[in-house]
Each structure stands twice: as structure tokens, then as C-alpha cells.
Amino acid sequence: MTKISVIIPCYNQEDYIAECLDSVLKQTFNDYEVIIVNDGSTDNSEDIIKKYTTQNNKIRLINQANQGVVVARNNAIDHASGIYVYPLDADDIITPDCLQKLYDVISTTNYRVVASEVCLFGKKSGFFRQPEFTKYQMYGLHECCVVSALFYKEDFRRFGGYKLDFNGYGGDDMDYWLNYIDNDYPMLRLPEVLFYYRIKETDKSFWKNYSKQEMLNRTKEKNMKLLKFHPKMRLWSFLYKLMHNNFTKLFYDSKIKYNRLQIKVLGLTVYKGKEISCNRL
């Protein structure tokens, strides 16, 4: 049985899919497969992927009619043979030691999810701060974790996969990670950058089709769906908003500046964390 299945949904990513696959093929960890679901791309994505499948038997291509990223991810995992799953979007990249370091931890501990720190690249660059894996942070922020983290395939089955309710809302991975918090399953984020998240130009973004008001409406709808499936988050979300309003920021605030965490109390910087290196590979 394969150890890790890297699953990649792809829709019209001809400009980026090769760089993504190259980063996977550079892995120091060898026991993995790559399953790409071409979600009805209308550009040259499929042709590019096919070139990779003919050159490397670790890579498999599955074609489907355009049904959205949730269906594509679920379809890929349905075909995965790995004990663990690592989702990766077709425009992002990972470091050569990413899979090895994640596997070394998840295979020798009781953690059910092992993630890493994240840096941005593309239109924007720098360290991307993620909330801690706690009820307060994850229920409060909702933006729990980027989609790329290593987890057990059996947990994916137990939770029912990515919910179709979030197709087109960008909240399928948020909903999925909250299942671990609901059930008190241990999660860990390694203190090093193993994943790079691409920020695209606006005209190439998924959100280009929505006005500002439409985006606000869809965000509201997404949050209502999250509350529906994770009712435990109601209290924690209320507490988080109570402690992170504009008034409380006058007394306490934390943010990322110059790739490091800075904490201010009464407007004075009291803590500067270690600078995170976000140099590209």
C-alpha cells in the first residue's frame, strides 16, 4: 500500500500546473502517488499533465466534467491508495522535504493531522499566519488551516469527505478541519515553512467573477453553513469576536510584520518573534 497520496484538483491551471508537479517530483520521500483530477479544463492543462503521466508512473490523471473543486478533491481521494492524503492545489508548490517531514511525525505520533507553516508567493510574498489548532482560534476565525496538510484517509471516510454544500464557497477545507476540533482529534503544525501558497493577479483569481457585495453575501452564507455543521463553534466564535474588536485592539493587538509575529500592549511593542524565512526554493 502506498504511504501518501498527493491529490491535485486542476481547472485551467496551464500557467502553474507544471511548477506544482515539479515541486512534488523533487520530494526526498519516495513512497507516494500523485492523483490529478482535471475538472473539465478548457485550456492546455490536460495536455501538460499527460506529458507528466507518460514520463512518471507515480502520476495518474482522472478527467471529469467541470463540477467544482469539492467534487474533484473527493473524486481524487476516492481513487487514492495511500494511508495518508496530502491535498495540493494546482497553482501551489511544496519544498523537497515536505512529505518526508510530515510523514515522519504523523507515522510516529498520535496526531491525526500534521501541517506546516506557510509562505505566500506570486503577487504577494511573505509569511502567512495561521491560527493555532485550538477551539478558540479555529471556531473563532473559521480560517483554520490551508488545504495542504497531511491526514489519515480513514478520517476522511469517517467525516464523509469534503461537503458538497461548500462547492463554490471556498469553505470545504475549513469545514473539514473543524471535524477534528469537534471530535478532539489532535492536530499539529510544524514550525517550519514546507508549503508555498500562490497569490494570483486579480484577473486570474476565482473571485474575479464576484462583486464586493456578492463576496460579502457568499462569506455570510458560508459562515452560516459552518455553524449548521459545527454548532459547537457558536460560543467560541462569539468569544473570539468579543476579544478581537477595534476597541480591544487599542489595548492588545498582534500581527505579522516583516515576516515575524509582533505583539503590542497599549500601543507598545512588547514581543517580536523569530523572523520566518520565506525565500523561494
PDB file of N, CA and C in Angstrom, residues 85 187 226:
ATOM      1  N   VAL A  85      -3.276  11.260   3.118  1.00  0.00           N
ATOM      2  CA  VAL A  85      -3.642  12.110   1.978  1.00  0.00           C
ATOM      3  C   VAL A  85      -3.038  13.491   2.173  1.00  0.00           C
ATOM      4  N   MET A 187      -4.090  17.725  16.381  1.00  0.00           N
ATOM      5  CA  MET A 187      -3.515  18.282  15.158  1.00  0.00           C
ATOM      6  C   MET A 187      -2.224  19.009  15.529  1.00  0.00           C
ATOM      7  N   LEU A 226     -21.191  26.758   8.058  1.00  0.00           N
ATOM      8  CA  LEU A 226     -20.255  26.240   9.055  1.00  0.00           C
ATOM      9  C   LEU A 226     -20.930  26.098  10.411  1.00  0.00           C
TER      10      LEU A 226
END
